[in-house]
Amino acid sequence: MAKTSRIPGLYKMTIAERRSLVSEVTGVTEKEMDHALDGGGLDAETADKFVENVLGTYALPFAVALNVRVNGKDFVVPMVVEEPSVVAAASNAAKMVRTAGGFSVEADPAVMISQVQLTDVPDVAAAKKAILARKEDLIRVANEAIPGLIARGGGTIDLEVRELADASMLVVHLLVDCLDAMGANLVNGVAEYVAPRLAELAAGRMGLRILSNLADRRCIHVRCRARAADLATDDMPGEAVIDGMVNASRFAELDPYRAATHNKGIMNGVDAVVIATGNDWRAVEAGAHAYAARTGTYLPLATWRRIDTEEGAFIEGKMTLPLALGTVGGTLRVHPAARLGLKMLGTTSASELASVAASVGLASNLAAIRALASDGIQKGHMALHARSVAVAAGAHGDLVERIAAMIVEARDITLEAAKRALELLDPKGEGAIEVTEE
Ligand code: MEV
């Protein structure tokens, strides 16, 4: 938790000024930021311990989303993402949500599913009965594989048997509360440990023994509101924006082609937080999309409706998605920038981390469909693109915004136009940095 997640004007400051202010509100020191973030946060020697055949590292921007308030607590949220406007859009949307009370989140317990496949089962009904009759004993055996987790208060809490559309196949699910761990290693260990016993009881053979990434026992349920007045744009009143957003939600609810893009906008926010805190974003992506398709039709993870209250009209968004994240183990143990990301967030709780990541996902969705329902997405993207063109032309400080505004206004967002604008505003080159032409 941060002292506050409101830092007006952060985007206009230099990186050094930003580090100083973020340090003030999060308690992470500037020295820690210098150490963990300069040079991409990971040296080649450390990277060489992660995977095979390492040649070097590949850096991405590490930024922070502001204004995020979840269950009454403020968070300065680390985001690692290469796409322009994702961080700005999430921060803007979080600001609107904040003035309407912030994000409300409920997190399921950290229960992961460990799957054991049983094949060549001669009598599936008898096998199911035999396994369920020894449920308590099997849970006890499963827990022998994870003494550390048991000592911390987690462990296997249930066992289920599922029949599949194959008369000789069964799958056993062991449900394991992984507490603050993502849990892949724990549940894989459980599956491998208990599988021989299960195969024996089923009079069949062991098949696969692995976690399921459809972590639907570990969902985050998040909701938020934003006021019509805060949603209004220069060209559109707030109530019309609400209508457009409800329309956008209905589109995604009715069309999987749109739902995929709607969900991509959510994952823009979620993944960036997942990566910044050293978690497995492929697992999160697999789980989110499998969950979106759980009914047999691919659906939007978040939906939006108009709410009329005594205070006026609001848009209300609701989202549920599985989020298997950890605050211990894995990459966190070895990646300095991931450790810093978590420290900046100020939590050691995996469910709180997942609550924040989901909130940023819902904020990203709010921002995207608000833009799509009003000005269209290109206007904002072009403004950001214009800033990078201005920087490429050699502008810095205040000049970046001024030149970006000029080339957007002239509808000529090119390097040449930015150079001409720079020449005009700063003929002596006093405020411009030197650029070398390729
Ligand atoms: C782009 O990264 C994400 C959007 O396409 C999401 C959406 O269409 O809702 C803008």
CSV table of C-alpha atoms and ligand atoms in Angstrom, one decimal:
chain,number,residue,atom,x,y,z
A,1,MET,CA,0.0,0.0,0.0
A,2,ALA,CA,1.2,3.5,-0.8
A,3,LYS,CA,0.8,6.7,1.2
A,4,THR,CA,-1.2,7.9,-1.9
A,5,SER,CA,-1.4,6.9,-5.5
A,6,ARG,CA,-2.2,10.4,-6.6
A,7,ILE,CA,0.9,12.2,-8.0
A,8,PRO,CA,-0.4,14.9,-10.3
A,9,GLY,CA,1.8,15.7,-13.3
A,10,LEU,CA,4.1,12.7,-12.9
A,11,TYR,CA,4.1,12.2,-16.7
A,12,LYS,CA,5.6,15.6,-17.2
A,13,MET,CA,8.6,15.0,-15.0
A,14,THR,CA,12.1,13.7,-15.6
A,15,ILE,CA,12.8,10.0,-14.7
A,16,ALA,CA,14.9,11.2,-11.7
A,17,GLU,CA,12.1,13.4,-10.5
A,18,ARG,CA,9.6,10.6,-10.9
A,19,ARG,CA,11.8,8.2,-8.9
A,20,SER,CA,12.1,10.8,-6.1
A,21,LEU,CA,8.3,11.2,-5.8
A,22,VAL,CA,7.5,7.5,-6.2
A,23,SER,CA,10.1,6.9,-3.4
A,24,GLU,CA,8.3,9.4,-1.2
A,25,VAL,CA,4.9,7.7,-1.5
A,26,THR,CA,5.9,4.0,-1.7
A,27,GLY,CA,8.9,3.9,0.7
A,28,VAL,CA,11.1,2.2,-2.0
A,29,THR,CA,14.3,4.2,-2.0
A,30,GLU,CA,15.7,5.9,-5.1
A,31,LYS,CA,18.9,3.8,-4.6
A,32,GLU,CA,16.8,0.7,-4.8
A,33,MET,CA,15.2,1.9,-8.0
A,34,ASP,CA,18.6,2.9,-9.4
A,35,HIS,CA,19.9,-0.6,-8.6
A,36,ALA,CA,17.0,-2.6,-9.8
A,37,LEU,CA,16.0,-0.6,-12.9
A,38,ASP,CA,19.1,0.9,-14.4
A,39,GLY,CA,20.3,-1.4,-17.3
A,40,GLY,CA,17.0,-3.2,-17.5
A,41,GLY,CA,16.9,-4.7,-14.1
A,42,LEU,CA,18.6,-8.0,-15.0
A,43,ASP,CA,22.3,-8.6,-15.8
A,44,ALA,CA,23.3,-11.2,-18.3
A,45,GLU,CA,25.0,-13.3,-15.7
A,46,THR,CA,21.8,-13.6,-13.6
A,47,ALA,CA,19.8,-14.2,-16.8
A,48,ASP,CA,22.1,-17.0,-17.6
A,49,LYS,CA,20.7,-18.8,-14.5
A,50,PHE,CA,17.1,-18.5,-15.7
A,51,VAL,CA,17.1,-20.3,-19.1
A,52,GLU,CA,19.4,-22.0,-21.5
A,53,ASN,CA,21.6,-20.6,-24.3
A,54,VAL,CA,21.4,-17.1,-22.9
A,55,LEU,CA,23.0,-14.4,-25.1
A,56,GLY,CA,21.8,-11.4,-23.1
A,57,THR,CA,18.7,-9.7,-21.9
A,58,TYR,CA,15.8,-7.8,-23.5
A,59,ALA,CA,14.5,-4.8,-21.6
A,60,LEU,CA,11.0,-3.3,-21.6
A,61,PRO,CA,9.7,-0.1,-20.0
A,62,PHE,CA,9.0,-0.3,-16.3
A,63,ALA,CA,6.4,2.3,-15.4
A,64,VAL,CA,3.8,3.0,-12.7
A,65,ALA,CA,0.0,3.3,-12.9
A,66,LEU,CA,-1.3,6.0,-10.6
A,67,ASN,CA,-4.7,6.7,-8.9
A,68,VAL,CA,-5.4,3.1,-8.2
A,69,ARG,CA,-7.5,2.5,-5.0
A,70,VAL,CA,-8.5,-1.1,-4.2
A,71,ASN,CA,-10.8,-1.9,-1.3
A,72,GLY,CA,-9.9,1.5,0.3
A,73,LYS,CA,-6.2,1.2,-0.1
A,74,ASP,CA,-3.9,3.1,-2.5
A,75,PHE,CA,-1.4,1.4,-4.7
A,76,VAL,CA,1.3,2.8,-7.0
A,77,VAL,CA,1.2,-0.1,-9.5
A,78,PRO,CA,4.3,-1.2,-11.4
A,79,MET,CA,3.6,-2.1,-15.1
A,80,VAL,CA,6.0,-3.5,-17.6
A,81,VAL,CA,4.6,-3.0,-21.1
A,82,GLU,CA,5.8,-1.8,-24.5
A,83,GLU,CA,2.5,-0.5,-25.9
A,84,PRO,CA,2.1,3.3,-25.8
A,85,SER,CA,-0.9,4.6,-23.9
A,86,VAL,CA,-1.6,1.5,-21.8
A,87,VAL,CA,-0.2,3.1,-18.6
A,88,ALA,CA,-1.7,6.5,-19.2
A,89,ALA,CA,-5.1,5.0,-20.0
A,90,ALA,CA,-5.1,2.8,-16.9
A,91,SER,CA,-4.1,5.7,-14.7
A,92,ASN,CA,-6.8,8.0,-16.2
A,93,ALA,CA,-9.5,5.4,-15.8
A,94,ALA,CA,-8.4,4.6,-12.3
A,95,LYS,CA,-8.7,8.3,-11.5
A,96,MET,CA,-12.4,8.3,-12.6
A,97,VAL,CA,-13.0,5.2,-10.6
A,98,ARG,CA,-11.3,6.6,-7.6
A,99,THR,CA,-13.6,9.6,-7.4
A,100,ALA,CA,-16.5,7.1,-7.4
A,101,GLY,CA,-15.1,5.1,-4.5
A,102,GLY,CA,-12.4,3.0,-6.1
A,103,PHE,CA,-12.3,-0.7,-7.0
A,104,SER,CA,-14.1,-3.3,-4.9
A,105,VAL,CA,-12.6,-6.7,-5.0
A,106,GLU,CA,-13.3,-10.1,-3.6
A,107,ALA,CA,-10.7,-12.8,-4.0
A,108,ASP,CA,-11.3,-16.5,-3.8
A,109,PRO,CA,-8.8,-18.5,-1.7
A,110,ALA,CA,-5.6,-19.4,-3.6
A,111,VAL,CA,-6.9,-22.8,-4.6
A,112,MET,CA,-5.1,-24.4,-7.6
A,113,ILE,CA,-6.2,-27.6,-9.4
A,114,SER,CA,-3.8,-30.5,-9.7
A,115,GLN,CA,-4.9,-32.9,-12.4
A,116,VAL,CA,-4.1,-36.6,-12.5
A,117,GLN,CA,-5.2,-38.4,-15.7
A,118,LEU,CA,-6.1,-42.1,-15.4
A,119,THR,CA,-6.2,-44.2,-18.6
A,120,ASP,CA,-7.2,-47.8,-19.4
A,121,VAL,CA,-9.7,-47.7,-16.6
A,122,PRO,CA,-11.8,-50.9,-17.0
A,123,ASP,CA,-14.8,-49.7,-15.0
A,124,VAL,CA,-15.0,-45.9,-14.7
A,125,ALA,CA,-18.0,-45.9,-12.3
A,126,ALA,CA,-16.3,-48.4,-10.0
A,127,ALA,CA,-13.0,-46.5,-10.1
A,128,LYS,CA,-14.7,-43.3,-9.2
A,129,LYS,CA,-16.5,-44.9,-6.3
A,130,ALA,CA,-13.2,-46.5,-5.0
A,131,ILE,CA,-11.4,-43.2,-5.2
A,132,LEU,CA,-14.1,-41.1,-3.6
A,133,ALA,CA,-14.4,-43.7,-0.8
A,134,ARG,CA,-10.7,-43.1,0.1
A,135,LYS,CA,-10.9,-39.3,-0.3
A,136,GLU,CA,-9.7,-38.4,3.2
A,137,ASP,CA,-6.8,-40.9,3.0
A,138,LEU,CA,-5.8,-39.6,-0.5
A,139,ILE,CA,-5.8,-36.0,0.7
A,140,ARG,CA,-3.5,-37.0,3.6
A,141,VAL,CA,-1.2,-38.8,1.1
A,142,ALA,CA,-1.2,-35.7,-1.2
A,143,ASN,CA,-0.2,-33.5,1.7
A,144,GLU,CA,2.9,-35.6,2.4
A,145,ALA,CA,4.3,-34.1,-0.8
A,146,ILE,CA,4.0,-30.5,0.4
A,147,PRO,CA,5.2,-30.4,4.1
A,148,GLY,CA,6.3,-26.7,3.8
A,149,LEU,CA,3.0,-25.6,2.5
A,150,ILE,CA,1.2,-27.5,5.2
A,151,ALA,CA,3.4,-25.9,7.8
A,152,ARG,CA,2.4,-22.5,6.5
A,153,GLY,CA,-1.3,-23.4,6.8
A,154,GLY,CA,-2.1,-24.4,3.2
A,155,GLY,CA,-2.4,-27.7,1.5
A,156,THR,CA,-4.8,-30.1,-0.3
A,157,ILE,CA,-8.4,-29.3,0.7
A,158,ASP,CA,-10.5,-31.5,-1.5
A,159,LEU,CA,-10.5,-34.1,-4.2
A,160,GLU,CA,-12.9,-34.5,-7.2
A,161,VAL,CA,-13.3,-37.1,-9.8
A,162,ARG,CA,-14.4,-36.1,-13.3
A,163,GLU,CA,-15.5,-38.4,-16.1
A,164,LEU,CA,-14.6,-37.4,-19.7
A,165,ALA,CA,-16.1,-38.3,-23.0
A,166,ASP,CA,-14.0,-41.5,-23.1
A,167,ALA,CA,-15.3,-44.6,-21.4
A,168,SER,CA,-11.8,-45.7,-20.2
A,169,MET,CA,-10.5,-42.3,-18.9
A,170,LEU,CA,-10.9,-40.5,-15.6
A,171,VAL,CA,-9.4,-37.3,-14.3
A,172,VAL,CA,-8.8,-36.6,-10.6
A,173,HIS,CA,-8.6,-33.1,-9.4
A,174,LEU,CA,-6.8,-32.4,-6.2
A,175,LEU,CA,-7.6,-28.9,-4.9
A,176,VAL,CA,-4.6,-27.3,-3.2
A,177,ASP,CA,-4.6,-24.0,-1.3
A,178,CYS,CA,-1.3,-22.5,-2.3
A,179,LEU,CA,-1.5,-19.4,-0.1
A,180,ASP,CA,0.9,-16.7,-1.4
A,181,ALA,CA,2.6,-19.0,-4.0
A,182,MET,CA,1.5,-19.2,-7.6
A,183,GLY,CA,1.7,-22.9,-6.9
A,184,ALA,CA,2.7,-24.6,-10.1
A,185,ASN,CA,5.6,-26.5,-8.5
A,186,LEU,CA,3.5,-27.4,-5.5
A,187,VAL,CA,0.5,-28.8,-7.4
A,188,ASN,CA,2.7,-30.6,-9.9
A,189,GLY,CA,4.5,-32.3,-7.0
A,190,VAL,CA,1.1,-33.3,-5.5
A,191,ALA,CA,-0.1,-34.8,-8.8
A,192,GLU,CA,3.1,-36.8,-9.2
A,193,TYR,CA,3.1,-38.0,-5.6
A,194,VAL,CA,-0.5,-39.2,-5.4
A,195,ALA,CA,-0.9,-40.6,-9.0
A,196,PRO,CA,0.4,-44.1,-8.4
A,197,ARG,CA,-2.1,-44.6,-5.6
A,198,LEU,CA,-5.0,-43.3,-7.8
A,199,ALA,CA,-4.0,-45.6,-10.7
A,200,GLU,CA,-4.0,-48.5,-8.3
A,201,LEU,CA,-7.5,-47.7,-7.0
A,202,ALA,CA,-8.8,-47.2,-10.6
A,203,ALA,CA,-7.1,-50.4,-11.8
A,204,GLY,CA,-5.8,-48.3,-14.6
A,205,ARG,CA,-2.7,-46.5,-15.7
A,206,MET,CA,-1.3,-43.0,-14.8
A,207,GLY,CA,-1.5,-40.5,-17.5
A,208,LEU,CA,-0.5,-36.8,-17.2
A,209,ARG,CA,0.2,-35.3,-13.8
A,210,ILE,CA,0.1,-31.5,-13.9
A,211,LEU,CA,-1.6,-28.3,-12.8
A,212,SER,CA,-4.6,-26.9,-14.7
A,213,ASN,CA,-4.1,-23.3,-15.9
A,214,LEU,CA,-7.9,-22.9,-15.9
A,215,ALA,CA,-7.5,-21.8,-12.2
A,216,ASP,CA,-11.3,-21.2,-11.8
A,217,ARG,CA,-11.2,-21.9,-8.1
A,218,ARG,CA,-8.9,-18.9,-7.7
A,219,CYS,CA,-10.9,-16.1,-9.3
A,220,ILE,CA,-10.9,-12.4,-8.6
A,221,HIS,CA,-14.2,-10.6,-8.7
A,222,VAL,CA,-13.8,-6.9,-9.2
A,223,ARG,CA,-16.3,-4.1,-9.7
A,224,CYS,CA,-16.1,-0.3,-10.2
A,225,ARG,CA,-18.1,2.7,-11.1
A,226,ALA,CA,-17.4,6.0,-12.9
A,227,ARG,CA,-19.6,9.1,-12.9
A,228,ALA,CA,-21.1,10.4,-16.2
A,229,ALA,CA,-19.5,13.8,-15.5
A,230,ASP,CA,-16.0,12.2,-15.3
A,231,LEU,CA,-16.6,10.2,-18.5
A,232,ALA,CA,-17.6,13.2,-20.6
A,233,THR,CA,-15.2,14.2,-23.4
A,234,ASP,CA,-14.7,17.5,-25.2
A,235,ASP,CA,-17.2,16.4,-27.8
A,236,MET,CA,-19.5,14.1,-26.0
A,237,PRO,CA,-21.6,14.5,-22.8
A,238,GLY,CA,-21.1,11.8,-20.1
A,239,GLU,CA,-24.5,10.2,-20.4
A,240,ALA,CA,-23.9,9.6,-24.2
A,241,VAL,CA,-20.5,8.1,-23.3
A,242,ILE,CA,-22.2,5.8,-20.9
A,243,ASP,CA,-24.7,4.7,-23.6
A,244,GLY,CA,-21.8,4.1,-26.0
A,245,MET,CA,-19.9,2.0,-23.4
A,246,VAL,CA,-23.0,-0.1,-22.7
A,247,ASN,CA,-23.3,-0.6,-26.4
A,248,ALA,CA,-19.7,-1.6,-26.5
A,249,SER,CA,-20.2,-4.2,-23.7
A,250,ARG,CA,-23.3,-5.6,-25.5
A,251,PHE,CA,-21.3,-6.0,-28.7
A,252,ALA,CA,-18.6,-8.0,-26.9
A,253,GLU,CA,-21.3,-10.1,-25.1
A,254,LEU,CA,-22.8,-11.0,-28.5
A,255,ASP,CA,-19.8,-11.4,-30.7
A,256,PRO,CA,-16.7,-13.5,-29.9
A,257,TYR,CA,-14.7,-11.5,-32.5
A,258,ARG,CA,-15.3,-8.4,-30.5
A,259,ALA,CA,-15.0,-10.2,-27.1
A,260,ALA,CA,-11.4,-11.2,-28.0
A,261,THR,CA,-10.4,-7.6,-28.5
A,262,HIS,CA,-12.3,-6.4,-25.5
A,263,ASN,CA,-10.5,-9.0,-23.4
A,264,LYS,CA,-7.2,-8.1,-25.0
A,265,GLY,CA,-7.7,-4.6,-23.7
A,266,ILE,CA,-8.3,-6.0,-20.2
A,267,MET,CA,-5.1,-8.1,-20.4
A,268,ASN,CA,-3.1,-5.0,-21.5
A,269,GLY,CA,-3.4,-4.0,-17.9
A,270,VAL,CA,-3.4,-7.4,-16.1
A,271,ASP,CA,-0.3,-8.7,-18.0
A,272,ALA,CA,1.7,-5.5,-17.4
A,273,VAL,CA,1.3,-5.9,-13.6
A,274,VAL,CA,1.9,-9.7,-13.8
A,275,ILE,CA,5.2,-9.2,-15.6
A,276,ALA,CA,6.3,-6.3,-13.4
A,277,THR,CA,5.9,-8.5,-10.3
A,278,GLY,CA,7.7,-11.5,-11.8
A,279,ASN,CA,4.7,-13.7,-12.4
A,280,ASP,CA,3.9,-16.2,-15.3
A,281,TRP,CA,1.8,-14.2,-17.8
A,282,ARG,CA,1.4,-17.2,-20.1
A,283,ALA,CA,-0.4,-19.0,-17.3
A,284,VAL,CA,-2.6,-16.0,-16.6
A,285,GLU,CA,-3.4,-15.6,-20.3
A,286,ALA,CA,-4.2,-19.3,-20.7
A,287,GLY,CA,-6.5,-19.2,-17.7
A,288,ALA,CA,-8.2,-16.0,-18.6
A,289,HIS,CA,-9.1,-17.0,-22.2
A,290,ALA,CA,-10.2,-20.6,-21.1
A,291,TYR,CA,-12.4,-19.0,-18.5
A,292,ALA,CA,-13.8,-16.6,-21.1
A,293,ALA,CA,-14.8,-19.7,-23.2
A,294,ARG,CA,-16.1,-21.8,-20.2
A,295,THR,CA,-19.7,-21.8,-21.4
A,296,GLY,CA,-18.7,-23.0,-24.9
A,297,THR,CA,-19.1,-19.5,-26.3
A,298,TYR,CA,-16.1,-17.0,-25.9
A,299,LEU,CA,-17.4,-14.1,-23.8
A,300,PRO,CA,-16.1,-10.8,-22.4
A,301,LEU,CA,-14.5,-11.1,-19.0
A,302,ALA,CA,-15.9,-7.7,-18.0
A,303,THR,CA,-19.4,-6.3,-18.7
A,304,TRP,CA,-20.7,-2.7,-18.3
A,305,ARG,CA,-24.1,-1.3,-17.4
A,306,ARG,CA,-25.6,2.1,-16.7
A,307,ILE,CA,-26.7,2.7,-13.0
A,308,ASP,CA,-28.9,5.6,-12.0
A,309,THR,CA,-28.5,6.8,-8.5
A,310,GLU,CA,-29.5,9.9,-6.5
A,311,GLU,CA,-26.1,11.2,-7.4
A,312,GLY,CA,-26.8,10.8,-11.1
A,313,ALA,CA,-25.8,8.3,-13.8
A,314,PHE,CA,-22.8,6.0,-13.5
A,315,ILE,CA,-21.3,3.3,-15.6
A,316,GLU,CA,-20.7,0.1,-13.6
A,317,GLY,CA,-18.3,-2.6,-14.6
A,318,LYS,CA,-18.0,-6.1,-13.3
A,319,MET,CA,-15.3,-8.6,-14.0
A,320,THR,CA,-14.4,-12.1,-12.9
A,321,LEU,CA,-11.2,-13.9,-14.0
A,322,PRO,CA,-8.9,-16.6,-12.7
A,323,LEU,CA,-5.6,-15.1,-11.5
A,324,ALA,CA,-2.9,-17.4,-10.2
A,325,LEU,CA,-0.2,-15.1,-9.0
A,326,GLY,CA,2.4,-15.4,-6.3
A,327,THR,CA,4.4,-13.2,-4.0
A,328,VAL,CA,6.9,-15.8,-3.1
A,329,GLY,CA,9.2,-18.1,-5.1
A,330,GLY,CA,9.7,-18.4,-8.8
A,331,THR,CA,11.2,-15.4,-10.7
A,332,LEU,CA,10.7,-13.2,-7.7
A,333,ARG,CA,13.5,-15.0,-5.9
A,334,VAL,CA,16.0,-14.0,-8.6
A,335,HIS,CA,14.8,-11.0,-10.6
A,336,PRO,CA,15.8,-7.6,-9.0
A,337,ALA,CA,13.2,-5.6,-10.9
A,338,ALA,CA,10.4,-8.0,-10.1
A,339,ARG,CA,11.3,-7.8,-6.4
A,340,LEU,CA,11.3,-4.0,-6.7
A,341,GLY,CA,7.9,-4.1,-8.4
A,342,LEU,CA,6.4,-6.1,-5.6
A,343,LYS,CA,8.0,-3.9,-3.0
A,344,MET,CA,6.6,-0.8,-4.7
A,345,LEU,CA,3.2,-2.3,-4.5
A,346,GLY,CA,3.7,-2.8,-0.8
A,347,THR,CA,2.0,-6.1,-0.4
A,348,THR,CA,3.2,-9.6,0.5
A,349,SER,CA,-0.3,-11.1,-0.2
A,350,ALA,CA,-0.8,-13.0,-3.5
A,351,SER,CA,-4.6,-12.3,-3.3
A,352,GLU,CA,-4.0,-8.6,-2.8
A,353,LEU,CA,-1.5,-8.6,-5.8
A,354,ALA,CA,-4.2,-10.3,-7.9
A,355,SER,CA,-6.8,-7.9,-6.7
A,356,VAL,CA,-4.7,-5.0,-7.9
A,357,ALA,CA,-3.8,-6.6,-11.2
A,358,ALA,CA,-7.5,-7.3,-11.9
A,359,SER,CA,-8.4,-3.7,-11.0
A,360,VAL,CA,-5.8,-2.4,-13.5
A,361,GLY,CA,-7.3,-4.8,-16.1
A,362,LEU,CA,-10.8,-3.4,-15.5
A,363,ALA,CA,-9.4,0.2,-15.6
A,364,SER,CA,-7.7,-0.6,-19.0
A,365,ASN,CA,-11.0,-1.9,-20.3
A,366,LEU,CA,-12.9,1.1,-19.1
A,367,ALA,CA,-10.4,3.4,-20.8
A,368,ALA,CA,-10.5,1.5,-24.1
A,369,ILE,CA,-14.2,1.3,-24.4
A,370,ARG,CA,-14.7,4.9,-23.3
A,371,ALA,CA,-12.3,6.0,-26.0
A,372,LEU,CA,-13.9,3.6,-28.6
A,373,ALA,CA,-17.4,4.9,-27.7
A,374,SER,CA,-16.4,8.6,-28.0
A,375,ASP,CA,-13.3,9.9,-29.8
A,376,GLY,CA,-12.1,6.6,-31.2
A,377,ILE,CA,-8.8,5.0,-30.1
A,378,GLN,CA,-6.6,6.8,-32.7
A,379,LYS,CA,-6.8,10.3,-31.2
A,380,GLY,CA,-5.1,9.3,-27.9
A,381,HIS,CA,-2.7,7.0,-29.7
A,382,MET,CA,-1.7,9.7,-32.1
A,383,ALA,CA,-1.1,12.2,-29.2
A,384,LEU,CA,1.3,9.7,-27.6
A,385,HIS,CA,2.9,8.9,-31.0
A,386,ALA,CA,3.4,12.6,-31.5
A,387,ARG,CA,5.3,12.8,-28.3
A,388,SER,CA,7.8,10.1,-29.3
A,389,VAL,CA,8.2,11.8,-32.7
A,390,ALA,CA,9.0,15.1,-30.9
A,391,VAL,CA,11.6,13.3,-28.8
A,392,ALA,CA,13.1,11.7,-31.9
A,393,ALA,CA,13.4,15.1,-33.4
A,394,GLY,CA,15.5,16.2,-30.5
A,395,ALA,CA,13.0,17.9,-28.2
A,396,HIS,CA,13.1,17.6,-24.4
A,397,GLY,CA,11.4,19.0,-21.3
A,398,ASP,CA,8.4,21.3,-22.1
A,399,LEU,CA,9.3,21.3,-25.8
A,400,VAL,CA,8.1,17.7,-26.1
A,401,GLU,CA,4.5,18.5,-25.3
A,402,ARG,CA,4.5,21.8,-27.2
A,403,ILE,CA,5.9,20.2,-30.4
A,404,ALA,CA,3.6,17.2,-30.1
A,405,ALA,CA,0.6,19.5,-29.8
A,406,MET,CA,1.8,21.4,-32.9
A,407,ILE,CA,2.2,18.4,-35.1
A,408,VAL,CA,-1.1,16.9,-34.0
A,409,GLU,CA,-2.9,20.2,-34.7
A,410,ALA,CA,-1.2,20.3,-38.1
A,411,ARG,CA,-2.2,16.7,-38.7
A,412,ASP,CA,1.4,16.1,-39.8
A,413,ILE,CA,2.9,13.7,-37.3
A,414,THR,CA,6.3,13.2,-39.0
A,415,LEU,CA,9.9,13.6,-38.0
A,416,GLU,CA,10.3,16.4,-40.6
A,417,ALA,CA,7.3,18.4,-39.1
A,418,ALA,CA,8.6,17.9,-35.6
A,419,LYS,CA,12.0,19.2,-36.6
A,420,ARG,CA,10.5,22.2,-38.3
A,421,ALA,CA,8.5,22.9,-35.1
A,422,LEU,CA,11.6,22.5,-33.0
A,423,GLU,CA,13.5,24.9,-35.2
A,424,LEU,CA,10.6,27.4,-34.8
A,425,LEU,CA,10.3,27.1,-31.0
A,426,ASP,CA,14.0,26.7,-30.2
A,427,PRO,CA,16.0,28.2,-33.0
A,428,LYS,CA,19.2,28.3,-31.0
A,429,GLY,CA,18.9,24.8,-29.8
A,430,GLU,CA,19.1,25.8,-26.1
A,431,GLY,CA,16.3,23.5,-24.9
A,432,ALA,CA,17.0,20.7,-27.3
A,433,ILE,CA,19.2,17.7,-26.9
A,434,GLU,CA,21.5,16.7,-29.6
A,435,VAL,CA,20.4,13.9,-31.9
A,436,THR,CA,22.6,11.9,-34.3
A,437,GLU,CA,21.1,11.1,-37.7
A,438,GLU,CA,21.4,7.5,-38.8
B,1,MEV,C1,-5.4,-2.2,-27.9
B,1,MEV,O1,-4.2,-2.7,-27.3
B,1,MEV,C2,-6.6,-2.6,-27.0
B,1,MEV,C3,-8.0,-2.2,-27.6
B,1,MEV,O2,-8.1,-2.8,-28.9
B,1,MEV,C4,-9.0,-2.8,-26.7
B,1,MEV,C5,-10.4,-2.7,-27.2
B,1,MEV,O3,-10.6,-2.6,-28.4
B,1,MEV,O4,-11.3,-2.7,-26.3
B,1,MEV,C6,-8.1,-0.7,-27.7
